[in-house]
Amino acid sequence: MPSKDMIGRVLSTGSATVTADHVAAFARALGDENPSYVGPVAHGLVAPPTYPIAFMIQAMAGGMDAFLELGLDFMTLVHGEQEFEYARPIRTGETLTLVGRIADVYEKTGASGTLDFVVLETEARDTDDRPVFFSRNTLISRRT
């Protein structure tokens, strides 16, 4: 089981620059042709609500060593839940700084065995150090 001592630990920091082409490609992959996402750049584009998924893993890749310390079984790892809270929309052309930390570690036992839960939180801020979004991601791994 992941150690509760890891709660509060910063996993990684990183940054991501939001480009109009990337936002438009993400929106089109979702089948969303909303002009706010795929329209002319001159009007200033915003990103779809789930867009951070497209860059968070890459931006936070430096935290893999700490993530591996959690001891989750990658063969049984599933993405249980993801939520986003926005202070404002993500805009094209901006660079966001992300800080990811371990928010919680717990277990549940049921008929199929024991499951380990790890809740990861990521905070994104703009270049003026103002919050843009907050993400909470729950990972679940079955003990083998």
Coordinates of N, CA and C in Angstrom, one line a residue:
M1 N 0.8 -1.2 0.0 CA 0.0 0.0 0.0 C 0.9 1.2 0.0
P2 N 0.5 2.3 -0.7 CA 1.2 3.5 -0.7 C 1.2 4.1 0.7
S3 N 2.3 4.7 1.1 CA 2.4 5.2 2.5 C 1.6 6.5 2.6
K4 N 0.9 6.6 3.8 CA 0.2 7.8 4.1 C 1.2 9.0 4.3
D5 N 2.5 8.6 4.6 CA 3.5 9.6 4.8 C 3.7 10.5 3.5
M6 N 3.3 10.0 2.4 CA 3.5 10.7 1.2 C 2.4 11.8 0.9
I7 N 1.4 11.8 1.8 CA 0.3 12.8 1.6 C 0.9 14.2 1.8
G8 N 0.7 15.1 0.9 CA 1.2 16.5 0.9 C 2.5 16.6 0.1
R9 N 3.1 15.5 -0.3 CA 4.4 15.6 -1.0 C 4.1 16.1 -2.4
V10 N 5.0 17.0 -2.8 CA 5.0 17.5 -4.2 C 5.6 16.4 -5.1
L11 N 4.8 16.0 -6.1 CA 5.3 15.0 -7.0 C 6.2 15.7 -8.1
S12 N 5.7 16.8 -8.6 CA 6.4 17.4 -9.7 C 5.9 18.8 -9.9
T13 N 6.8 19.6 -10.6 CA 6.4 20.8 -11.2 C 6.7 20.8 -12.6
G14 N 6.0 21.6 -13.4 CA 6.2 21.7 -14.8 C 5.5 22.8 -15.4
S15 N 5.6 23.0 -16.7 CA 4.9 24.1 -17.4 C 4.4 23.6 -18.7
A16 N 3.4 24.3 -19.2 CA 2.8 24.0 -20.5 C 2.4 25.3 -21.2
T17 N 2.7 25.4 -22.4 CA 2.3 26.5 -23.3 C 1.1 26.1 -24.1
V18 N 0.1 26.9 -24.0 CA -1.2 26.5 -24.7 C -1.2 27.2 -26.1
T19 N -1.2 26.3 -27.1 CA -1.2 26.9 -28.5 C -2.6 26.7 -29.1
A20 N -2.9 27.6 -30.0 CA -4.2 27.5 -30.7 C -4.4 26.2 -31.5
D21 N -3.3 25.8 -32.2 CA -3.4 24.6 -33.0 C -3.7 23.4 -32.1
H22 N -3.0 23.3 -30.9 CA -3.2 22.2 -30.0 C -4.6 22.2 -29.4
V23 N -5.1 23.3 -29.0 CA -6.5 23.4 -28.5 C -7.5 23.0 -29.6
A24 N -7.3 23.5 -30.8 CA -8.2 23.2 -31.9 C -8.2 21.7 -32.2
A25 N -7.0 21.1 -32.2 CA -6.8 19.6 -32.5 C -7.5 18.8 -31.4
F26 N -7.4 19.3 -30.1 CA -8.0 18.6 -29.0 C -9.5 18.7 -29.1
A27 N -10.1 19.9 -29.4 CA -11.5 20.0 -29.6 C -12.1 19.2 -30.7
R28 N -11.3 19.2 -31.8 CA -11.8 18.4 -33.0 C -11.8 16.9 -32.7
A29 N -10.8 16.4 -31.9 CA -10.7 15.0 -31.5 C -11.9 14.7 -30.6
L30 N -12.5 15.6 -29.9 CA -13.7 15.4 -29.1 C -15.0 15.6 -30.0
G31 N -14.8 16.0 -31.2 CA -15.9 16.3 -32.1 C -16.6 17.6 -31.8
D32 N -15.9 18.5 -31.2 CA -16.5 19.8 -30.7 C -15.9 20.9 -31.6
E33 N -16.8 21.4 -32.5 CA -16.4 22.5 -33.4 C -16.8 23.9 -32.9
N34 N -16.9 24.0 -31.6 CA -17.3 25.3 -31.0 C -16.3 26.3 -31.5
P35 N -16.7 27.5 -32.1 CA -15.8 28.5 -32.5 C -14.9 29.1 -31.4
S36 N -15.3 28.9 -30.2 CA -14.4 29.4 -29.1 C -13.2 28.6 -29.0
Y37 N -13.2 27.3 -29.5 CA -12.1 26.4 -29.5 C -11.3 26.3 -30.8
V38 N -12.1 26.4 -31.9 CA -11.5 26.1 -33.2 C -11.6 27.3 -34.2
G39 N -12.1 28.5 -33.7 CA -12.4 29.6 -34.5 C -11.1 30.4 -34.9
P40 N -11.2 31.5 -35.5 CA -10.1 32.3 -35.9 C -9.3 32.8 -34.6
V41 N -8.0 32.6 -34.7 CA -7.1 33.0 -33.5 C -7.2 34.5 -33.2
A42 N -7.5 35.3 -34.2 CA -7.6 36.7 -33.9 C -8.7 37.1 -32.9
H43 N -9.7 36.2 -32.7 CA -10.7 36.4 -31.7 C -10.3 35.9 -30.3
G44 N -9.1 35.3 -30.2 CA -8.7 34.7 -28.9 C -9.4 33.5 -28.5
L45 N -8.8 32.3 -28.5 CA -9.4 31.1 -28.2 C -9.3 30.7 -26.8
V46 N -10.3 30.0 -26.3 CA -10.2 29.4 -25.0 C -10.2 27.9 -25.2
A47 N -9.8 27.1 -24.2 CA -9.7 25.7 -24.3 C -10.9 25.0 -23.7
P48 N -11.3 23.8 -24.2 CA -12.4 23.1 -23.7 C -12.1 22.7 -22.2
P49 N -13.1 22.4 -21.4 CA -12.9 22.2 -20.0 C -12.0 21.0 -19.6
T50 N -11.9 20.0 -20.5 CA -11.1 18.8 -20.2 C -9.7 18.9 -20.8
Y51 N -9.4 20.1 -21.4 CA -8.1 20.2 -22.1 C -6.9 19.9 -21.3
P52 N -6.8 20.3 -20.0 CA -5.6 20.0 -19.3 C -5.1 18.6 -19.4
I53 N -6.0 17.6 -19.6 CA -5.6 16.2 -19.7 C -4.6 16.1 -20.8
A54 N -4.7 16.9 -21.9 CA -3.8 16.8 -23.0 C -2.3 17.2 -22.7
F55 N -2.1 18.0 -21.6 CA -0.7 18.4 -21.4 C -0.2 18.0 -20.0
M56 N -1.1 17.7 -19.0 CA -0.7 17.5 -17.6 C 0.3 16.4 -17.5
I57 N 0.1 15.3 -18.1 CA 1.0 14.1 -17.9 C 2.4 14.5 -18.4
Q58 N 2.5 15.1 -19.6 CA 3.8 15.5 -20.2 C 4.5 16.5 -19.3
A59 N 3.7 17.5 -18.9 CA 4.3 18.6 -18.1 C 4.8 18.1 -16.7
M60 N 4.1 17.1 -16.2 CA 4.5 16.6 -14.9 C 5.4 15.4 -14.9
A61 N 5.9 15.0 -16.1 CA 6.7 13.8 -16.2 C 7.9 13.7 -15.3
G62 N 8.4 14.8 -14.9 CA 9.6 14.9 -14.0 C 9.3 14.2 -12.6
G63 N 8.0 14.0 -12.3 CA 7.7 13.5 -11.0 C 7.5 11.9 -11.0
M64 N 8.0 11.3 -12.0 CA 7.8 9.8 -12.1 C 8.5 9.1 -11.0
D65 N 9.7 9.5 -10.6 CA 10.4 8.8 -9.5 C 9.5 8.8 -8.2
A66 N 9.0 10.0 -7.9 CA 8.1 10.0 -6.7 C 6.8 9.2 -6.9
F67 N 6.3 9.3 -8.1 CA 5.1 8.5 -8.4 C 5.4 7.0 -8.2
L68 N 6.6 6.5 -8.7 CA 6.9 5.1 -8.6 C 7.1 4.7 -7.1
E69 N 7.4 5.6 -6.2 CA 7.5 5.4 -4.8 C 6.2 5.0 -4.2
L70 N 5.1 5.4 -4.8 CA 3.8 5.0 -4.3 C 3.6 3.5 -4.3
G71 N 4.3 2.8 -5.1 CA 4.2 1.3 -5.1 C 2.9 0.8 -5.7
L72 N 2.3 1.5 -6.5 CA 1.0 1.0 -7.1 C 1.4 -0.1 -8.2
D73 N 0.5 -1.1 -8.3 CA 0.7 -2.1 -9.3 C 0.2 -1.6 -10.6
F74 N 1.1 -1.3 -11.5 CA 0.7 -0.7 -12.8 C -0.1 -1.6 -13.7
M75 N 0.0 -2.9 -13.4 CA -0.8 -3.8 -14.2 C -2.3 -3.8 -13.8
T76 N -2.6 -3.2 -12.7 CA -4.0 -3.2 -12.2 C -4.5 -1.7 -12.1
L77 N -3.6 -0.8 -12.5 CA -3.9 0.7 -12.3 C -5.0 1.2 -13.2
V78 N -6.0 1.8 -12.6 CA -7.1 2.5 -13.5 C -7.3 3.9 -13.0
H79 N -7.7 4.7 -13.9 CA -8.1 6.1 -13.7 C -9.5 6.1 -13.2
G80 N -9.7 6.4 -11.9 CA -11.0 6.3 -11.3 C -11.8 7.6 -11.5
E81 N -11.2 8.7 -11.4 CA -12.0 9.9 -11.4 C -11.1 11.1 -11.7
Q82 N -11.7 12.1 -12.4 CA -11.0 13.4 -12.7 C -11.9 14.5 -12.5
E83 N -11.5 15.6 -11.9 CA -12.4 16.8 -11.8 C -11.5 18.0 -11.9
F84 N -12.1 19.1 -12.5 CA -11.4 20.3 -12.6 C -12.3 21.4 -12.0
E85 N -11.6 22.4 -11.4 CA -12.2 23.6 -10.9 C -11.4 24.7 -11.5
Y86 N -12.2 25.7 -12.1 CA -11.6 26.7 -12.9 C -11.7 28.1 -12.2
A87 N -10.6 28.8 -12.1 CA -10.7 30.2 -11.7 C -11.1 31.1 -12.9
R88 N -10.7 30.7 -14.1 CA -11.0 31.3 -15.3 C -10.7 30.4 -16.4
P89 N -11.1 30.6 -17.7 CA -10.8 29.8 -18.8 C -9.3 29.8 -19.1
I90 N -8.9 28.7 -19.7 CA -7.5 28.6 -20.2 C -7.5 29.2 -21.6
R91 N -6.5 30.1 -21.8 CA -6.5 30.9 -23.1 C -5.3 30.5 -23.9
T92 N -5.5 30.5 -25.2 CA -4.3 30.2 -26.1 C -3.3 31.3 -25.9
G93 N -2.0 30.9 -26.1 CA -0.9 31.8 -26.0 C -0.3 31.9 -24.6
E94 N -0.9 31.4 -23.6 CA -0.4 31.5 -22.3 C 0.4 30.3 -21.9
T95 N 1.3 30.5 -20.9 CA 2.1 29.4 -20.4 C 1.7 29.3 -18.9
L96 N 1.4 28.0 -18.6 CA 0.9 27.7 -17.2 C 2.0 27.0 -16.5
T97 N 2.1 27.3 -15.2 CA 3.0 26.5 -14.3 C 2.1 25.6 -13.5
L98 N 2.6 24.3 -13.4 CA 1.8 23.3 -12.7 C 2.6 22.7 -11.5
V99 N 1.9 22.5 -10.4 CA 2.5 21.9 -9.3 C 1.5 20.7 -8.9
G100 N 2.1 19.5 -8.9 CA 1.3 18.3 -8.5 C 1.7 17.8 -7.2
R101 N 0.7 17.4 -6.4 CA 1.0 16.8 -5.1 C 0.1 15.7 -4.8
I102 N 0.5 14.9 -3.8 CA -0.3 13.8 -3.4 C -1.3 14.3 -2.3
A103 N -2.6 14.2 -2.5 CA -3.6 14.8 -1.6 C -4.1 13.8 -0.6
D104 N -4.1 12.5 -1.0 CA -4.7 11.5 -0.1 C -4.2 10.1 -0.6
V105 N -4.2 9.2 0.4 CA -3.8 7.8 0.1 C -4.7 7.0 1.1
Y106 N -5.5 6.1 0.5 CA -6.3 5.2 1.4 C -6.6 3.9 0.7
E107 N -7.2 3.0 1.4 CA -7.5 1.7 0.9 C -9.0 1.3 1.2
K108 N -9.5 0.4 0.4 CA -10.8 -0.2 0.6 C -10.7 -1.6 0.3
T109 N -11.4 -2.4 1.1 CA -11.4 -3.9 0.9 C -12.8 -4.3 0.6
G110 N -12.9 -5.1 -0.5 CA -14.2 -5.7 -0.9 C -14.1 -7.1 -1.3
A111 N -15.1 -7.6 -2.0 CA -15.2 -9.0 -2.3 C -14.0 -9.4 -3.3
S112 N -13.5 -8.4 -4.1 CA -12.5 -8.8 -5.0 C -11.1 -8.5 -4.5
G113 N -11.0 -8.1 -3.2 CA -9.7 -7.9 -2.6 C -9.5 -6.4 -2.2
T114 N -8.3 -6.0 -1.9 CA -8.0 -4.7 -1.4 C -7.6 -3.8 -2.6
L115 N -8.2 -2.6 -2.6 CA -7.9 -1.6 -3.6 C -7.1 -0.4 -2.9
D116 N -6.1 0.1 -3.5 CA -5.3 1.2 -3.1 C -5.8 2.4 -3.9
F117 N -6.1 3.5 -3.2 CA -6.5 4.8 -3.8 C -5.5 5.8 -3.6
V118 N -5.1 6.6 -4.6 CA -4.2 7.7 -4.5 C -4.9 8.9 -5.2
V119 N -5.1 10.0 -4.4 CA -5.7 11.2 -5.0 C -4.5 12.2 -5.2
L120 N -4.4 12.6 -6.5 CA -3.4 13.6 -6.9 C -4.1 14.9 -7.2
E121 N -3.5 16.0 -6.8 CA -4.0 17.3 -7.1 C -3.0 18.1 -7.9
T122 N -3.4 18.9 -8.8 CA -2.6 19.7 -9.6 C -3.1 21.1 -9.6
E123 N -2.3 22.1 -9.4 CA -2.7 23.5 -9.4 C -1.9 24.1 -10.6
A124 N -2.7 24.9 -11.4 CA -2.1 25.6 -12.5 C -2.2 27.1 -12.3
R125 N -1.1 27.8 -12.5 CA -1.1 29.3 -12.3 C -0.5 29.9 -13.6
D126 N -0.9 31.1 -13.9 CA -0.4 31.8 -15.1 C 0.9 32.6 -14.7
T127 N 1.4 33.3 -15.7 CA 2.7 33.9 -15.5 C 2.6 35.1 -14.5
D128 N 1.4 35.5 -14.1 CA 1.3 36.5 -13.0 C 1.0 35.9 -11.7
D129 N 1.2 34.5 -11.6 CA 1.0 33.7 -10.4 C -0.5 33.7 -9.9
R130 N -1.4 33.9 -10.9 CA -2.8 33.8 -10.5 C -3.3 32.4 -10.8
P131 N -4.2 31.9 -10.0 CA -4.7 30.5 -10.3 C -5.5 30.5 -11.5
V132 N -5.4 29.4 -12.3 CA -6.2 29.2 -13.5 C -7.1 28.0 -13.3
F133 N -6.5 26.9 -12.9 CA -7.4 25.7 -12.6 C -6.7 24.9 -11.5
F134 N -7.6 24.0 -10.9 CA -7.2 23.0 -9.9 C -7.8 21.7 -10.4
S135 N -7.0 20.7 -10.4 CA -7.4 19.4 -10.8 C -7.3 18.3 -9.7
R136 N -8.2 17.4 -9.6 CA -8.1 16.3 -8.7 C -8.3 15.0 -9.5
N137 N -7.4 14.1 -9.3 CA -7.4 12.9 -10.1 C -7.2 11.7 -9.1
T138 N -8.1 10.7 -9.2 CA -8.1 9.5 -8.3 C -7.6 8.3 -9.1
L139 N -6.5 7.7 -8.7 CA -6.0 6.5 -9.3 C -6.3 5.3 -8.3
I140 N -6.6 4.2 -8.9 CA -7.0 3.0 -8.2 C -6.1 1.8 -8.7
S141 N -5.6 1.1 -7.7 CA -4.8 -0.1 -8.0 C -5.2 -1.2 -7.1
R142 N -5.4 -2.4 -7.7 CA -5.8 -3.6 -6.9 C -4.5 -4.3 -6.5
R143 N -4.5 -4.6 -5.2 CA -3.3 -5.4 -4.7 C -3.3 -6.8 -5.3
T144 N -2.1 -7.3 -5.6 CA -2.1 -8.6 -6.1 C -1.3 -9.5 -5.1

